[in-house]
XYZ file of C-alpha atoms in Angstrom:
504
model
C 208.546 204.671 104.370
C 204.886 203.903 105.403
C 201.750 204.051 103.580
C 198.847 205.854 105.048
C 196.546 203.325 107.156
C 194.372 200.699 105.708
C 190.644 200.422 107.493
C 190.052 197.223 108.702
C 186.973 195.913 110.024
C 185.449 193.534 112.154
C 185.683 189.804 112.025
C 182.302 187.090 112.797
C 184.881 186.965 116.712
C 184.820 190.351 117.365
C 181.213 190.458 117.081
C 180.806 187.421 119.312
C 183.101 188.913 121.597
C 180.760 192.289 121.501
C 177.916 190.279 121.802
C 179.187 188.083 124.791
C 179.704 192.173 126.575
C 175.919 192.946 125.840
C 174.844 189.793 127.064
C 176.136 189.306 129.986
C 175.296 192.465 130.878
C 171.588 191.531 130.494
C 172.013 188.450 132.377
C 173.301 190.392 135.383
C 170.063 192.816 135.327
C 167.915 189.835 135.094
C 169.385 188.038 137.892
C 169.150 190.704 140.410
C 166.030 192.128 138.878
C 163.963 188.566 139.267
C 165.891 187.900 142.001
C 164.903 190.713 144.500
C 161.634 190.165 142.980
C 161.509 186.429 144.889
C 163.352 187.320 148.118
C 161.594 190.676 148.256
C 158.564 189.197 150.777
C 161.465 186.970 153.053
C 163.517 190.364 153.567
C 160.532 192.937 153.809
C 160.107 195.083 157.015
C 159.906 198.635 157.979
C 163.246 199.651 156.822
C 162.680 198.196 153.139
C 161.122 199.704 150.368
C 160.514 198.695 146.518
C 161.536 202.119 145.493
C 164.059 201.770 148.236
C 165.701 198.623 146.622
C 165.759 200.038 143.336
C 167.765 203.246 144.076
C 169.837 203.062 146.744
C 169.369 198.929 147.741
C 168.022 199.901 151.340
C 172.059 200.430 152.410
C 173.035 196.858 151.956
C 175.780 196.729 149.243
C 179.353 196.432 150.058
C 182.574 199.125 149.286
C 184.738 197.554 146.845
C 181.486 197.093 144.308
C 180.130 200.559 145.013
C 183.303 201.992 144.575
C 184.057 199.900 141.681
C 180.844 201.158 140.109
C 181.848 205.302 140.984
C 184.914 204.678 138.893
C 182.812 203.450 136.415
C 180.822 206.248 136.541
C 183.863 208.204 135.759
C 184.935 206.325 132.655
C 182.722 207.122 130.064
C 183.448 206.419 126.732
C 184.163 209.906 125.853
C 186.612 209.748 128.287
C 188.782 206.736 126.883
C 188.853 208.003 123.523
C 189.212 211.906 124.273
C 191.755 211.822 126.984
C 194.579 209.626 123.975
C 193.511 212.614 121.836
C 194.434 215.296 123.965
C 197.908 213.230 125.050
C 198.857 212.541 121.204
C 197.576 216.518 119.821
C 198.963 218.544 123.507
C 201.119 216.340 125.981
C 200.754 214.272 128.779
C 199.995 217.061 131.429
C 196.414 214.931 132.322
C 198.197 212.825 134.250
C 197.716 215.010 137.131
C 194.590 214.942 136.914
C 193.986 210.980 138.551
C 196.591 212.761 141.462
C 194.662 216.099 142.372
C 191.289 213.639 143.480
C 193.422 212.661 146.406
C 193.723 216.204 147.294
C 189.645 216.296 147.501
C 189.121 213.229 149.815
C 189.099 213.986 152.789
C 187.139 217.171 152.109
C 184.696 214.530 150.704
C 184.945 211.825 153.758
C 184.582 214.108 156.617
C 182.331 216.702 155.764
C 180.239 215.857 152.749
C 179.765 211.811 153.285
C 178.642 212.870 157.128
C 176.389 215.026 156.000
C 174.537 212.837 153.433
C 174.071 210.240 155.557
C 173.153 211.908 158.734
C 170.081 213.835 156.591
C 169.084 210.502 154.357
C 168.719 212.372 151.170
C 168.403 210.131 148.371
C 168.490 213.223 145.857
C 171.973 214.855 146.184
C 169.592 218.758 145.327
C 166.743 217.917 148.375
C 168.735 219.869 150.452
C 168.256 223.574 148.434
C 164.515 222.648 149.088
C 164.495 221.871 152.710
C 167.537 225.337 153.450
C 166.618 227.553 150.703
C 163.444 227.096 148.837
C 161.672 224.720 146.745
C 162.126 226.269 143.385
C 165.864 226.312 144.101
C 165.783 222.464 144.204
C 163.479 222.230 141.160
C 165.814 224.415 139.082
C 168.823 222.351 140.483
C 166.840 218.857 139.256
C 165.753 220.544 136.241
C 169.237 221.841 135.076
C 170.597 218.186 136.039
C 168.412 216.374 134.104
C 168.816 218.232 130.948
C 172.458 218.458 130.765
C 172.781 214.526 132.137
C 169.950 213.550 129.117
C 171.956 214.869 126.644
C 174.886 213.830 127.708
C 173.921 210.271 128.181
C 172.924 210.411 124.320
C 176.047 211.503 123.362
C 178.095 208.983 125.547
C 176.943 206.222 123.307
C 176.811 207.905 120.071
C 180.227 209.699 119.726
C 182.069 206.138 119.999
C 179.571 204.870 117.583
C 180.302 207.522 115.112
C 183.793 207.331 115.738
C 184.024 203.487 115.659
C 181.619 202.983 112.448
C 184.425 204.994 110.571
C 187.182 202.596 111.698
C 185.408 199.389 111.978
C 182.515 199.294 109.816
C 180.085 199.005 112.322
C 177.099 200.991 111.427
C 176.073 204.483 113.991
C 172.466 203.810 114.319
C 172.214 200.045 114.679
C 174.883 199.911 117.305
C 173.431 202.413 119.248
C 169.926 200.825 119.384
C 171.202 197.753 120.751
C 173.292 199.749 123.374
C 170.529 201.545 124.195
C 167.928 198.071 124.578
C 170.220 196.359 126.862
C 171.135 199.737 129.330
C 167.518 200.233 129.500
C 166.714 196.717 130.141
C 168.963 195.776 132.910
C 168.545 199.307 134.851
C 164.585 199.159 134.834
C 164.725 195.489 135.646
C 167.438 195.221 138.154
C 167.631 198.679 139.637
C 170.716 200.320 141.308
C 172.020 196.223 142.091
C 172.051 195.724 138.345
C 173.936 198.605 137.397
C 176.470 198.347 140.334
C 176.782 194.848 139.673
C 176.773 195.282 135.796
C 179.864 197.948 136.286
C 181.631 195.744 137.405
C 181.674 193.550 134.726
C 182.130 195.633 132.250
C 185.000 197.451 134.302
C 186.941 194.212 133.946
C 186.221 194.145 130.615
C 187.681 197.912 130.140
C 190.909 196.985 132.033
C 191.550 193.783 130.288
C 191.141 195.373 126.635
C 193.144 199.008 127.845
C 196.119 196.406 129.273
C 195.465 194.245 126.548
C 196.110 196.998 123.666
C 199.237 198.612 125.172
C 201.086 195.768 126.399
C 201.191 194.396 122.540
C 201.345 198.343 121.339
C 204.588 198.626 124.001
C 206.127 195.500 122.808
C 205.115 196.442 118.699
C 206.964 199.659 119.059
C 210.154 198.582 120.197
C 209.797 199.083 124.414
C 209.165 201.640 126.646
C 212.184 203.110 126.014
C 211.309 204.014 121.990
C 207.944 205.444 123.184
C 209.575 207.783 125.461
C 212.342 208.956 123.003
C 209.501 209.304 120.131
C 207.684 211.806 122.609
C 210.749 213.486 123.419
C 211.869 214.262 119.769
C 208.618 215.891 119.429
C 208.085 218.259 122.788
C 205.575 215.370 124.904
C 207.506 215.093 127.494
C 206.555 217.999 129.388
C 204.301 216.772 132.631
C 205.649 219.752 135.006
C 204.096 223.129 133.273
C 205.004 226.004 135.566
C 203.358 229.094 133.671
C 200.721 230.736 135.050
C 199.194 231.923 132.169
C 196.107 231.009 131.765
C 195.540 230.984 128.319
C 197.257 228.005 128.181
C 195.802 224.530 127.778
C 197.293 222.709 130.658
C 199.392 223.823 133.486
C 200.524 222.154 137.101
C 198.194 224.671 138.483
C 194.788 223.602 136.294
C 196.033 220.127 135.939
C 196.557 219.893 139.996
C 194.364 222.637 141.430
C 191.652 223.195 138.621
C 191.222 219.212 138.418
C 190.973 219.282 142.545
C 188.034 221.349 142.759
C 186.483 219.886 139.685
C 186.682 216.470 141.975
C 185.610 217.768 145.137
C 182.558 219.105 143.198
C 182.093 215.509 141.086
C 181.924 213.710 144.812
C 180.692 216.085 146.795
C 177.829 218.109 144.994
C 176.689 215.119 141.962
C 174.181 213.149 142.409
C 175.436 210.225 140.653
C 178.146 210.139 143.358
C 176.142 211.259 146.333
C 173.441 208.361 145.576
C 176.008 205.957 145.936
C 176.777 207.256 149.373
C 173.021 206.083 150.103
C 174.000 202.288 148.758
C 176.345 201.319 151.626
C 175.282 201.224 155.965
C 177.950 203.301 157.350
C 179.926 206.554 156.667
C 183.047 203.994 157.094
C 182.300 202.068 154.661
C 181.916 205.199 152.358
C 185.112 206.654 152.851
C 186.657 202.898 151.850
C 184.603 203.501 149.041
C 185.786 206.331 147.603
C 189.565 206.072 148.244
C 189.237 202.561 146.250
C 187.216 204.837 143.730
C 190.100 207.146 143.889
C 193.121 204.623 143.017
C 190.922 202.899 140.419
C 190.333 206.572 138.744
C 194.480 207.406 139.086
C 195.258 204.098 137.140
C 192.692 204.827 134.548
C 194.397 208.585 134.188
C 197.741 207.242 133.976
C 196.157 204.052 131.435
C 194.894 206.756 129.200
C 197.630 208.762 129.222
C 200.338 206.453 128.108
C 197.498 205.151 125.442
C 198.072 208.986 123.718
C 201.931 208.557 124.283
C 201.680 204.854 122.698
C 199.930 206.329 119.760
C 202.019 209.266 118.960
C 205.145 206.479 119.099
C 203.337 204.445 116.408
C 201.988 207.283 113.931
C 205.101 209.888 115.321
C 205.835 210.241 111.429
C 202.708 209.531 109.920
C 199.813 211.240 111.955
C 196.405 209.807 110.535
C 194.788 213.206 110.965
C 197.109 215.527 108.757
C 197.403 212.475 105.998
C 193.335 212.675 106.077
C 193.039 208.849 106.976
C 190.542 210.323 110.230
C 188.761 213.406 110.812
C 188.700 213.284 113.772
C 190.704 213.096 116.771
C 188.374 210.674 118.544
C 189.007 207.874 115.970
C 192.926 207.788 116.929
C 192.608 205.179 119.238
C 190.012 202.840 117.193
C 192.348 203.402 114.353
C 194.952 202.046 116.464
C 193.755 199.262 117.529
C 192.697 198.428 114.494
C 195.927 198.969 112.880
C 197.840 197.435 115.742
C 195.857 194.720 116.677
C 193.172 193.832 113.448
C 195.682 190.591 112.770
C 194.645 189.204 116.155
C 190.925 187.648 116.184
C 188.951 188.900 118.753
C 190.966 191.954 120.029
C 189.389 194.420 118.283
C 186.042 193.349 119.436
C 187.524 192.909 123.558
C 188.495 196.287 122.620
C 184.674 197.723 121.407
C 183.396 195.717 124.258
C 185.630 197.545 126.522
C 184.813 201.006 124.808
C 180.997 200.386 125.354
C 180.880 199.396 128.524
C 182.142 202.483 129.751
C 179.643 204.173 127.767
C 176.995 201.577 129.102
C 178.002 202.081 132.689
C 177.440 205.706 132.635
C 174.252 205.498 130.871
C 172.676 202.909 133.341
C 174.298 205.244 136.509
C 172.611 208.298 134.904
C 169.122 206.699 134.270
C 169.294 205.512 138.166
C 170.235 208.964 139.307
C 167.619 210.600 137.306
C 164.721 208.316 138.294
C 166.314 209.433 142.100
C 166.266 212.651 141.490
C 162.142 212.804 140.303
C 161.172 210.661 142.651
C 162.278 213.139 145.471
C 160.737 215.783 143.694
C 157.276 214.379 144.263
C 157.808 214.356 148.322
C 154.849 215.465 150.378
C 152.815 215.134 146.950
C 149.616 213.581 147.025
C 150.273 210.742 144.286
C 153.415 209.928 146.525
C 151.496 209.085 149.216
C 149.332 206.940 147.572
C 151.156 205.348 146.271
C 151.498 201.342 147.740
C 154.980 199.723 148.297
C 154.804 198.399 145.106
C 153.661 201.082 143.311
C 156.898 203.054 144.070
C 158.985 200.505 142.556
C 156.996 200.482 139.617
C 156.981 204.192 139.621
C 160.513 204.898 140.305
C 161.411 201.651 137.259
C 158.767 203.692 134.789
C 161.310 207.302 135.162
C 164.171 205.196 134.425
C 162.154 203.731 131.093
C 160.996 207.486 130.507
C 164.512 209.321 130.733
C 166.295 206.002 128.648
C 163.841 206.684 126.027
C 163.955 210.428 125.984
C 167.604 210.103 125.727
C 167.370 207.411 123.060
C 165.203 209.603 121.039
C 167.759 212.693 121.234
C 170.389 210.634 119.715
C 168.896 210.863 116.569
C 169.346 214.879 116.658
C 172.816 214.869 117.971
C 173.838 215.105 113.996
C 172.141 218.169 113.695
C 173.866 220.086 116.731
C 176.659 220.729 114.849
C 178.720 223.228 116.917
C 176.078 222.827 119.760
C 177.515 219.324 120.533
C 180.689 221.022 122.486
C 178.654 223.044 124.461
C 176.119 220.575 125.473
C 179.749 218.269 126.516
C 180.263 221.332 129.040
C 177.209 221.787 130.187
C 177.819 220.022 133.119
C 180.595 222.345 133.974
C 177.705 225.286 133.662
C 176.579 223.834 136.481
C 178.805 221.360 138.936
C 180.969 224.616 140.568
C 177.954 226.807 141.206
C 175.745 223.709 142.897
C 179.161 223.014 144.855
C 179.099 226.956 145.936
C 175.563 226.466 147.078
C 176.368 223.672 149.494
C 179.279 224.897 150.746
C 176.852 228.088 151.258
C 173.925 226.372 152.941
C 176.278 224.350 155.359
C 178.480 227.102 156.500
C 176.896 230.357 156.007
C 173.904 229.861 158.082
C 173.071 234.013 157.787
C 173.257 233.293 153.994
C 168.950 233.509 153.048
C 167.180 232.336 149.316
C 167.770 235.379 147.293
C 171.337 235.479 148.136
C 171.885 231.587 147.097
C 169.772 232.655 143.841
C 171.997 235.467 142.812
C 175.207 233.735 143.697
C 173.982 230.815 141.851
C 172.645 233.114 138.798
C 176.059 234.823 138.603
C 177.844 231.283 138.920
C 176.284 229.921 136.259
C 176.620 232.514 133.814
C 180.155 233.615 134.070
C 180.845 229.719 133.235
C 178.182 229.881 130.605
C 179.616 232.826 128.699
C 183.236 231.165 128.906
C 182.279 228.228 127.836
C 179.924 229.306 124.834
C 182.291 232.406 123.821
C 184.997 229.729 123.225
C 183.291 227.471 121.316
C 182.126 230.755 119.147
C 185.464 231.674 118.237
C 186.462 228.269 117.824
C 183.799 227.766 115.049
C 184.635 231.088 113.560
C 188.469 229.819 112.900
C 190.068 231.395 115.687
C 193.215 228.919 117.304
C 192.508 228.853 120.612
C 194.659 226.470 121.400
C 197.447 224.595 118.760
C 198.565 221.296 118.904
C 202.362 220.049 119.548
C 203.842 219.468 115.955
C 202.915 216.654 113.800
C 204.592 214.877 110.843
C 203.961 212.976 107.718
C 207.113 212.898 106.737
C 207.126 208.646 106.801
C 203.727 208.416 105.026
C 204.336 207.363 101.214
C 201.134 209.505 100.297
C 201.977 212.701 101.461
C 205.296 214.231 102.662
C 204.866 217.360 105.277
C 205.294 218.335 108.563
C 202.760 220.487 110.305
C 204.285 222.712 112.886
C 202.722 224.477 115.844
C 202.426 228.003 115.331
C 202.356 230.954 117.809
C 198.846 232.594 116.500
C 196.543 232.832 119.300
């Protein structure tokens, strides 16, 4: 018999372990910020700019950190803490989802990487303007900027809500300091900092992630009594055949749906297509993103035995039905905690490792955008005014500008209440239709501005109503999808099992 979870908190180590993360992460931006700052009058010439340096590093990083950086793109902290969830409440049928970005690479290395580098762009949405029309290319920069604002807010304050109700660690503070250091090294250090910065804090991630299940594996009893645990209860499943597709996961969203969600991630984001811009050749590219592509596959399959390591330790005492969490989110926090509080310092590699995913993405995101708004003012006046240095000012102050205005909308996340899920997804609004619009403009020459409008229109509200008409009946009760069974049947508190019904 086993009681319902104590909450444990952090220790004076864990916070020194946190605050080595944050700090190193600031030295890194400083370094490369007052570094390119000394060497910048050595290495000028015509093919260097300030503004140049800051976003894309005038072409002169290599692969293996640019691609190290994409991945870290990937792995926001959403991501580490949502993808256990959805393993320990549906099954590990995301593990296809690391596999179906192989499927979209060489779409992505020999026609999209070509094409980027052959017409310079440093704004993945300059090219609606120059085949369409301008407003096309506004609307695409607008509708990316809003969606990747929120979303960078919510990256860092979801795992700060979550953790502060495992660890003690209080929302608001935590995300202030997050959101001091991200802006500091990205406006000081531009794109070098952050690439740099990622991967530091992406060998921070996979230390704590290997860290946490090796001693979870060995805990439990083995491989072996994680694997019969998920059995017993119907997680074993990573082959669904149906083809209906009311249901949550099947090969064919897992493996197809996942594929074109990739092909659209590296071939029509600008967070991706930027990096293109950061390396000389298209060679060196394609290395990039197959590295990108194994590092992402061993992140899947990282995060999906995490949910299957966490079912085998609460399989008969779930922490959500004995109302020790609220939310799914905190399963992994609470299990680290649980598993590894004893250990000095863990928990803390752990945080450390949760926030520098969320750090990463934030510092990619404020790049991107500054990228993005500085294309938009081509062939404007104050653009070509502007002095060398100017631009790198300029291009430093829209990274300051979009950190803040994110910064500032964390403090009315709380009040979105049911909005929060949609503005998640918003992305998805967006990411197939942009993808449709490329694919148009590149091989539909015949295809003319209204048409690209319409399709995009259309696009971009079928997604819309989906999305939003889910989340509706969702908050008016309605199951749209119910989890595999769980039991409390070992907790001395309560003594149930909750079963999976068949109401849809």
């Amino acid at each position: 018999m086993e009681t319902v979870q104590e909450v444990r908190y952090f220790s004076w180590v864990d916070y020194t372990v946190f605050g080595a993360m944050l700090l190193g992460s600031v030295a890194i931006g400083l370094y490369h910020g007052c570094n390119g700052r000394f060497t910048r009058d050595k290495n000028s010439g015509p093919t260097r700019s300030d503004s140049g340096e800051f976003l894309t590093a005038n072409g002169q990083m290599g692969p293996i950190p640019v691609a190290v950086s994409m991945l870290a793109g990937f792995l926001s902290s959403i991501t580490l803490m949502g993808q256990p969830a959805e393993v320990y409440l549906f099954g590990p049928q995301l593990w296809m989802f690391g596999l179906s970005s192989f499927v979209c690479i060489p779409i992505i290395g020999y026609i999209f990487i070509p094409f980027y580098h052959k017409m310079q762009y440093t704004s993945a949405y300059k090219y609606f303007g120059q085949r369409f029309n301008r407003w096309l290319q506004l609307f695409a920069s607008a509708m990316f900027s809003i969606q990747m604002v929120i979303y960078l807010a919510l990256v860092l304050y979801a795992p700060a809500l979550a953790l502060q109700q495992v660890t003690g660690l209080d929302t608001n503070t935590v995300v202030t300091m997050m959101y001091i250091v991200v802006i500091l090294y990205t406006t000081v250090g531009g794109i070098k900092a952050v690439i740099w910065t990622d991967c530091f804090q992406v060998l921070i991630l996979y230390s704590s992630m290997f860290g946490v299940l090796v001693k979870g594996t060995i805990d439990v009893g083995g491989l072996a009594v994680v694997w019969e645990r998920n059995v017993q209860s119907g997680r074993s499943d990573f082959f669904n055949w149906s083809i209906d597709p009311t249901e949550r996961y099947t090969l064919w969203g897992s493996l197809i749906g996942s594929a074109f969600l990739h092909v659209s991630v590296y071939g029509a984001n600008q967070l991706q297509v930027q990096r293109y811009r950061t390396v000389a050749t298209i060679e060196q590219a394609r290395q990039m993103i197959w590295i990108n592509t194994f590092g992402w596959t061993v992140v899947v399959i990282l995060t999906v035995y995490a949910g299957m390591l966490i079912f085998a330790r609460y399989y008969d005492c779930d922490p959500l039905s004995s109302g020790v969490l609220s939310k799914p989110d905190q399963l992994f926090p609470l299990y680290v905690m649980d598993s590894l509080g004893d250990y000095v310092g863990f928990p803390g590699l752990f945080v450390a490792g949760i926030f520098s995913a969320g750090l990463s993405t934030v510092s990619t995101g404020l790049n991107s955008l500054a990228a993005i708004w500085w294309a938009e003012l081509d062939e404007t006046a104050l653009k070509e005014s502007l002095s060398q240095r100017r631009s790198g000012l300029t291009v430093k102050f829209l990274a300051l500008f979009f950190g803040l205005l994110s910064y500032a909308l964390v403090y009315v996340v709380p009040y979105m209440g049911g909005l929060v899920p949609v503005a998640i997804s918003l992305s998805s609004f967006f990411s197939g239709s942009f993808l449709g619009l490329f694919i148009l403009g590149i091989f539909v020459p015949w295809a003319n501005t209204a048409g690209a409008a319409c399709g995009l229109t259309v696009g971009i509200g079928a997604v819309g109503w989906l999305a939003v008409g889910a989340q509706m009946m969702s908050d008016k009760g309605q199951a749209i999808y119910t989890p595999l069974p769980l039991s409390t049947e070992g907790c001395s508190i309560v003594n149930t099992t909750v079963l999976a019904d068949d109401s849809k």
